[in-house]
PDB file of C-alpha atoms in Angstrom:
ATOM      1  CA  UNK A   1       0.105   0.082  -0.027  1.00 42.00           C
ATOM      2  CA  UNK A   2       1.220   3.577  -0.690  1.00 45.00           C
ATOM      3  CA  UNK A   3      -0.329   6.641   1.151  1.00 45.00           C
ATOM      4  CA  UNK A   4       0.719   9.706  -0.722  1.00 45.00           C
ATOM      5  CA  UNK A   5      -0.073  13.376   1.241  1.00 46.00           C
ATOM      6  CA  UNK A   6      -0.088  16.071  -1.497  1.00 43.00           C
ATOM      7  CA  UNK A   7       3.468  16.990  -3.372  1.00 45.00           C
ATOM      8  CA  UNK A   8       5.596  19.528  -2.003  1.00 42.00           C
ATOM      9  CA  UNK A   9       6.297  22.348  -4.924  1.00 44.00           C
ATOM     10  CA  UNK A  10       9.770  23.763  -4.086  1.00 44.00           C
ATOM     11  CA  UNK A  11      12.941  23.147  -1.928  1.00 48.00           C
ATOM     12  CA  UNK A  12      13.238  22.736   1.864  1.00 49.00           C
ATOM     13  CA  UNK A  13      10.646  24.155   4.395  1.00 48.00           C
ATOM     14  CA  UNK A  14       8.151  26.257   2.829  1.00 48.00           C
ATOM     15  CA  UNK A  15       4.901  28.060   4.102  1.00 49.00           C
ATOM     16  CA  UNK A  16       2.680  25.766   1.877  1.00 53.00           C
ATOM     17  CA  UNK A  17       0.218  22.990   2.414  1.00 54.00           C
ATOM     18  CA  UNK A  18       1.919  20.534   0.546  1.00 68.00           C
ATOM     19  CA  UNK A  19       4.231  17.629   2.091  1.00 80.00           C
ATOM     20  CA  UNK A  20       5.037  14.426   0.430  1.00 86.00           C
ATOM     21  CA  UNK A  21       5.528  11.205   2.558  1.00 89.00           C
ATOM     22  CA  UNK A  22       5.490   7.814   1.266  1.00 92.00           C
ATOM     23  CA  UNK A  23       4.185   4.711   3.454  1.00 93.00           C
ATOM     24  CA  UNK A  24       4.553   1.267   2.076  1.00 94.00           C
ATOM     25  CA  UNK A  25       5.078  -2.273   2.452  1.00 94.00           C
ATOM     26  CA  UNK A  26       8.821  -3.352   1.802  1.00 94.00           C
ATOM     27  CA  UNK A  27       9.344  -7.077   1.118  1.00 94.00           C
ATOM     28  CA  UNK A  28      11.271  -8.316   3.977  1.00 94.00           C
ATOM     29  CA  UNK A  29      11.488 -12.221   2.782  1.00 92.00           C
ATOM     30  CA  UNK A  30      14.868 -12.348   0.938  1.00 92.00           C
ATOM     31  CA  UNK A  31      16.150  -9.268   3.316  1.00 95.00           C
ATOM     32  CA  UNK A  32      15.697 -10.350   6.628  1.00 94.00           C
ATOM     33  CA  UNK A  33      16.857 -13.309   9.041  1.00 91.00           C
ATOM     34  CA  UNK A  34      13.689 -15.050   9.519  1.00 86.00           C
ATOM     35  CA  UNK A  35      14.506 -15.125  13.254  1.00 86.00           C
ATOM     36  CA  UNK A  36      15.693 -11.727  13.607  1.00 85.00           C
ATOM     37  CA  UNK A  37      14.817 -10.625  17.083  1.00 86.00           C
ATOM     38  CA  UNK A  38      16.636  -8.310  19.557  1.00 87.00           C
ATOM     39  CA  UNK A  39      18.090  -9.400  22.984  1.00 83.00           C
ATOM     40  CA  UNK A  40      15.986  -9.107  25.925  1.00 79.00           C
ATOM     41  CA  UNK A  41      18.426  -6.838  27.573  1.00 84.00           C
ATOM     42  CA  UNK A  42      20.345  -4.011  26.362  1.00 88.00           C
ATOM     43  CA  UNK A  43      20.172  -0.114  25.695  1.00 92.00           C
ATOM     44  CA  UNK A  44      16.826   1.740  24.880  1.00 91.00           C
ATOM     45  CA  UNK A  45      18.507   2.338  21.383  1.00 92.00           C
ATOM     46  CA  UNK A  46      21.239   0.130  20.128  1.00 91.00           C
ATOM     47  CA  UNK A  47      23.161   0.361  16.667  1.00 93.00           C
ATOM     48  CA  UNK A  48      23.184  -3.277  15.179  1.00 94.00           C
ATOM     49  CA  UNK A  49      25.426  -5.110  13.589  1.00 94.00           C
ATOM     50  CA  UNK A  50      23.569  -5.678  10.126  1.00 95.00           C
ATOM     51  CA  UNK A  51      25.402  -8.736   9.521  1.00 93.00           C
ATOM     52  CA  UNK A  52      23.344 -10.591  12.226  1.00 93.00           C
ATOM     53  CA  UNK A  53      20.151  -9.297  11.142  1.00 94.00           C
ATOM     54  CA  UNK A  54      19.841  -8.454   7.227  1.00 96.00           C
ATOM     55  CA  UNK A  55      20.712 -11.485   4.834  1.00 96.00           C
ATOM     56  CA  UNK A  56      20.721  -8.893   1.738  1.00 96.00           C
ATOM     57  CA  UNK A  57      22.091  -5.184   2.882  1.00 96.00           C
ATOM     58  CA  UNK A  58      21.898  -4.593  -0.993  1.00 96.00           C
ATOM     59  CA  UNK A  59      18.690  -5.077  -1.354  1.00 96.00           C
ATOM     60  CA  UNK A  60      17.527  -3.314   1.964  1.00 97.00           C
ATOM     61  CA  UNK A  61      19.623  -0.231   0.761  1.00 97.00           C
ATOM     62  CA  UNK A  62      18.164  -0.608  -3.132  1.00 97.00           C
ATOM     63  CA  UNK A  63      14.384  -0.395  -1.319  1.00 96.00           C
ATOM     64  CA  UNK A  64      15.287   2.827   0.342  1.00 97.00           C
ATOM     65  CA  UNK A  65      17.172   4.229  -2.839  1.00 97.00           C
ATOM     66  CA  UNK A  66      13.920   3.755  -4.863  1.00 97.00           C
ATOM     67  CA  UNK A  67      11.478   5.147  -2.194  1.00 97.00           C
ATOM     68  CA  UNK A  68      13.898   8.406  -1.705  1.00 97.00           C
ATOM     69  CA  UNK A  69      13.975   8.954  -5.418  1.00 97.00           C
ATOM     70  CA  UNK A  70      10.196   8.259  -6.123  1.00 96.00           C
ATOM     71  CA  UNK A  71       9.331  11.058  -3.306  1.00 95.00           C
ATOM     72  CA  UNK A  72      12.318  13.257  -4.963  1.00 95.00           C
ATOM     73  CA  UNK A  73      10.639  13.099  -8.077  1.00 95.00           C
ATOM     74  CA  UNK A  74       7.176  13.610  -6.640  1.00 92.00           C
ATOM     75  CA  UNK A  75       8.851  16.997  -5.421  1.00 89.00           C
ATOM     76  CA  UNK A  76      10.262  17.672  -8.496  1.00 91.00           C
ATOM     77  CA  UNK A  77      13.475  17.680  -6.550  1.00 92.00           C
ATOM     78  CA  UNK A  78      17.015  16.244  -7.926  1.00 95.00           C
ATOM     79  CA  UNK A  79      17.335  12.635  -7.725  1.00 96.00           C
ATOM     80  CA  UNK A  80      18.992  11.041  -4.623  1.00 96.00           C
ATOM     81  CA  UNK A  81      22.793   9.692  -5.433  1.00 96.00           C
ATOM     82  CA  UNK A  82      23.714   7.506  -2.150  1.00 96.00           C
ATOM     83  CA  UNK A  83      22.013   5.828   0.505  1.00 97.00           C
ATOM     84  CA  UNK A  84      23.296   5.066   4.014  1.00 96.00           C
ATOM     85  CA  UNK A  85      21.309   2.429   5.943  1.00 97.00           C
ATOM     86  CA  UNK A  86      21.908   1.399   9.683  1.00 96.00           C
ATOM     87  CA  UNK A  87      20.384  -1.316  11.735  1.00 96.00           C
ATOM     88  CA  UNK A  88      18.883   0.021  15.351  1.00 95.00           C
ATOM     89  CA  UNK A  89      17.911  -1.786  18.149  1.00 94.00           C
ATOM     90  CA  UNK A  90      14.891  -0.399  20.168  1.00 93.00           C
ATOM     91  CA  UNK A  91      13.579  -1.279  23.543  1.00 91.00           C
ATOM     92  CA  UNK A  92      11.327  -0.199  26.501  1.00 90.00           C
ATOM     93  CA  UNK A  93      11.488   3.533  26.979  1.00 85.00           C
ATOM     94  CA  UNK A  94      12.821   4.782  23.500  1.00 86.00           C
ATOM     95  CA  UNK A  95      11.239   7.587  21.937  1.00 81.00           C
ATOM     96  CA  UNK A  96      13.724   9.357  20.045  1.00 79.00           C
ATOM     97  CA  UNK A  97      14.631   8.394  16.396  1.00 71.00           C
ATOM     98  CA  UNK A  98      17.832   8.882  14.585  1.00 67.00           C
ATOM     99  CA  UNK A  99      17.637  12.832  12.903  1.00 68.00           C
ATOM    100  CA  UNK A 100      20.121  13.694  10.589  1.00 70.00           C
ATOM    101  CA  UNK A 101      20.482  16.845   7.947  1.00 79.00           C
ATOM    102  CA  UNK A 102      19.520  14.793   5.226  1.00 89.00           C
ATOM    103  CA  UNK A 103      16.864  15.819   2.669  1.00 92.00           C
ATOM    104  CA  UNK A 104      15.022  12.760   3.372  1.00 94.00           C
ATOM    105  CA  UNK A 105      14.975   9.921   6.146  1.00 95.00           C
ATOM    106  CA  UNK A 106      13.241   6.857   6.410  1.00 96.00           C
ATOM    107  CA  UNK A 107      12.652   4.101   8.310  1.00 96.00           C
ATOM    108  CA  UNK A 108      11.608   0.034   7.934  1.00 97.00           C
ATOM    109  CA  UNK A 109      10.487  -1.829  10.810  1.00 95.00           C
ATOM    110  CA  UNK A 110      12.436  -5.206  10.230  1.00 96.00           C
ATOM    111  CA  UNK A 111      11.022  -7.182  13.308  1.00 91.00           C
ATOM    112  CA  UNK A 112       8.562  -6.453  16.009  1.00 89.00           C
ATOM    113  CA  UNK A 113       8.033  -8.355  19.096  1.00 82.00           C
ATOM    114  CA  UNK A 114       5.793  -9.138  20.918  1.00 76.00           C
ATOM    115  CA  UNK A 115       2.337  -7.104  20.028  1.00 75.00           C
ATOM    116  CA  UNK A 116       2.092  -4.237  22.506  1.00 77.00           C
ATOM    117  CA  UNK A 117      -0.714  -3.555  25.271  1.00 82.00           C
ATOM    118  CA  UNK A 118      -1.226   0.124  23.576  1.00 84.00           C
ATOM    119  CA  UNK A 119      -1.818   0.309  19.836  1.00 84.00           C
ATOM    120  CA  UNK A 120       0.180   3.117  19.761  1.00 89.00           C
ATOM    121  CA  UNK A 121       3.749   2.076  21.563  1.00 91.00           C
ATOM    122  CA  UNK A 122       6.283   1.994  18.948  1.00 92.00           C
ATOM    123  CA  UNK A 123       4.508   3.716  16.178  1.00 92.00           C
ATOM    124  CA  UNK A 124       6.759   6.477  14.132  1.00 93.00           C
ATOM    125  CA  UNK A 125       4.877   9.722  14.687  1.00 90.00           C
ATOM    126  CA  UNK A 126       5.182  12.435  11.992  1.00 88.00           C
ATOM    127  CA  UNK A 127       3.850  16.049  12.350  1.00 81.00           C
ATOM    128  CA  UNK A 128       4.389  19.025  10.440  1.00 75.00           C
ATOM    129  CA  UNK A 129       6.320  21.476  12.259  1.00 73.00           C
ATOM    130  CA  UNK A 130       5.046  24.616  10.322  1.00 67.00           C
ATOM    131  CA  UNK A 131       2.329  26.888  11.969  1.00 62.00           C
ATOM    132  CA  UNK A 132      -0.829  26.117  10.199  1.00 57.00           C
ATOM    133  CA  UNK A 133      -2.799  29.387   9.778  1.00 54.00           C
ATOM    134  CA  UNK A 134      -4.486  32.392  11.670  1.00 56.00           C
ATOM    135  CA  UNK A 135      -6.431  30.852  14.462  1.00 53.00           C
ATOM    136  CA  UNK A 136      -4.809  27.273  14.215  1.00 53.00           C
ATOM    137  CA  UNK A 137      -4.115  26.388  18.010  1.00 55.00           C
ATOM    138  CA  UNK A 138      -1.507  23.438  17.620  1.00 54.00           C
ATOM    139  CA  UNK A 139       1.436  22.738  15.379  1.00 52.00           C
ATOM    140  CA  UNK A 140       1.313  19.528  12.893  1.00 48.00           C
ATOM    141  CA  UNK A 141      -1.298  21.318  10.926  1.00 50.00           C
ATOM    142  CA  UNK A 142      -2.115  21.366   7.987  1.00 51.00           C
ATOM    143  CA  UNK A 143      -2.621  17.783   8.858  1.00 53.00           C
ATOM    144  CA  UNK A 144      -4.680  18.586  12.209  1.00 56.00           C
ATOM    145  CA  UNK A 145      -2.802  15.644  13.935  1.00 63.00           C
ATOM    146  CA  UNK A 146       0.223  13.106  13.815  1.00 75.00           C
ATOM    147  CA  UNK A 147       0.667  10.805  11.255  1.00 84.00           C
ATOM    148  CA  UNK A 148       1.002   7.035  12.852  1.00 89.00           C
ATOM    149  CA  UNK A 149       2.984   4.347  11.484  1.00 93.00           C
ATOM    150  CA  UNK A 150       2.644   1.508  13.461  1.00 93.00           C
ATOM    151  CA  UNK A 151       5.420  -0.934  14.211  1.00 93.00           C
ATOM    152  CA  UNK A 152       4.458  -4.037  11.637  1.00 93.00           C
ATOM    153  CA  UNK A 153       7.434  -5.498   9.779  1.00 94.00           C
ATOM    154  CA  UNK A 154       7.792  -4.506   6.327  1.00 95.00           C
ATOM    155  CA  UNK A 155       6.364  -1.154   7.233  1.00 96.00           C
ATOM    156  CA  UNK A 156       8.833   1.446   5.175  1.00 96.00           C
ATOM    157  CA  UNK A 157       8.381   5.131   5.413  1.00 96.00           C
ATOM    158  CA  UNK A 158      10.242   7.920   3.672  1.00 95.00           C
ATOM    159  CA  UNK A 159       9.637  11.742   4.770  1.00 92.00           C
ATOM    160  CA  UNK A 160      11.482  15.146   4.419  1.00 91.00           C
ATOM    161  CA  UNK A 161      14.180  15.401   6.867  1.00 89.00           C
ATOM    162  CA  UNK A 162      12.833  18.608   7.985  1.00 85.00           C
ATOM    163  CA  UNK A 163       9.508  16.881   9.298  1.00 85.00           C
ATOM    164  CA  UNK A 164       8.940  16.355  13.026  1.00 83.00           C
ATOM    165  CA  UNK A 165       9.420  12.695  13.720  1.00 87.00           C
ATOM    166  CA  UNK A 166       9.321  10.904  16.948  1.00 88.00           C
ATOM    167  CA  UNK A 167       8.721   7.362  18.182  1.00 91.00           C
ATOM    168  CA  UNK A 168       5.643   6.766  20.636  1.00 90.00           C
ATOM    169  CA  UNK A 169       7.640   5.344  23.662  1.00 90.00           C
ATOM    170  CA  UNK A 170       7.803   1.654  23.133  1.00 90.00           C
ATOM    171  CA  UNK A 171       6.151  -0.322  26.204  1.00 90.00           C
ATOM    172  CA  UNK A 172       7.785  -2.955  28.757  1.00 88.00           C
ATOM    173  CA  UNK A 173       8.593  -6.085  26.955  1.00 86.00           C
ATOM    174  CA  UNK A 174       8.343  -4.994  23.368  1.00 89.00           C
ATOM    175  CA  UNK A 175      11.273  -4.747  21.047  1.00 91.00           C
ATOM    176  CA  UNK A 176      11.847  -3.569  17.528  1.00 93.00           C
ATOM    177  CA  UNK A 177      14.532  -4.090  15.005  1.00 95.00           C
ATOM    178  CA  UNK A 178      14.521  -0.954  12.447  1.00 96.00           C
ATOM    179  CA  UNK A 179      16.341   0.064   9.736  1.00 96.00           C
ATOM    180  CA  UNK A 180      16.950   3.772   9.713  1.00 95.00           C
ATOM    181  CA  UNK A 181      17.886   5.659   6.173  1.00 96.00           C
ATOM    182  CA  UNK A 182      19.667   8.895   5.293  1.00 95.00           C
ATOM    183  CA  UNK A 183      20.255  10.245   1.582  1.00 95.00           C
ATOM    184  CA  UNK A 184      22.501  12.778  -0.211  1.00 93.00           C
ATOM    185  CA  UNK A 185      22.148  14.330  -3.855  1.00 90.00           C
TER     186      UNK A 185
END
């Protein structure tokens, strides 16, 4: 499934309504080890050795490369020329995703265990940091609310790097393995 919001018509942050966000489903069957699980103990956010979780790093990078260039094309922006992908483990209490001065940033949930008791736990949250309009009471408009992407294996999200993003804190006993990606032109 691909969900697209209205395309951005010009470069970086503009006081226009359009913001392009791509939400897709990556086929992880040949990319991630079938038994990829995060150890129960460890830091709330841990940079992981990709070889322990990913069977085909090039295919994972290509999935992000294609998504970054699709969103750049929708924005009328120059194509992406390189992609950097890191694998992270997120555990109980983690709530801040990686940030970078990248034109676009991406996330792909590779593994999620167990199912949380709170539906929003571990969700990627996107919000527009621009003020909406006169008499708008809160940032995040024109969307009017955060866009939440559930931590389901295969969920792939690409958004402009300037968009406000966070993680709904991960609950006790829940752990996620996530590929984070940045790009350059």
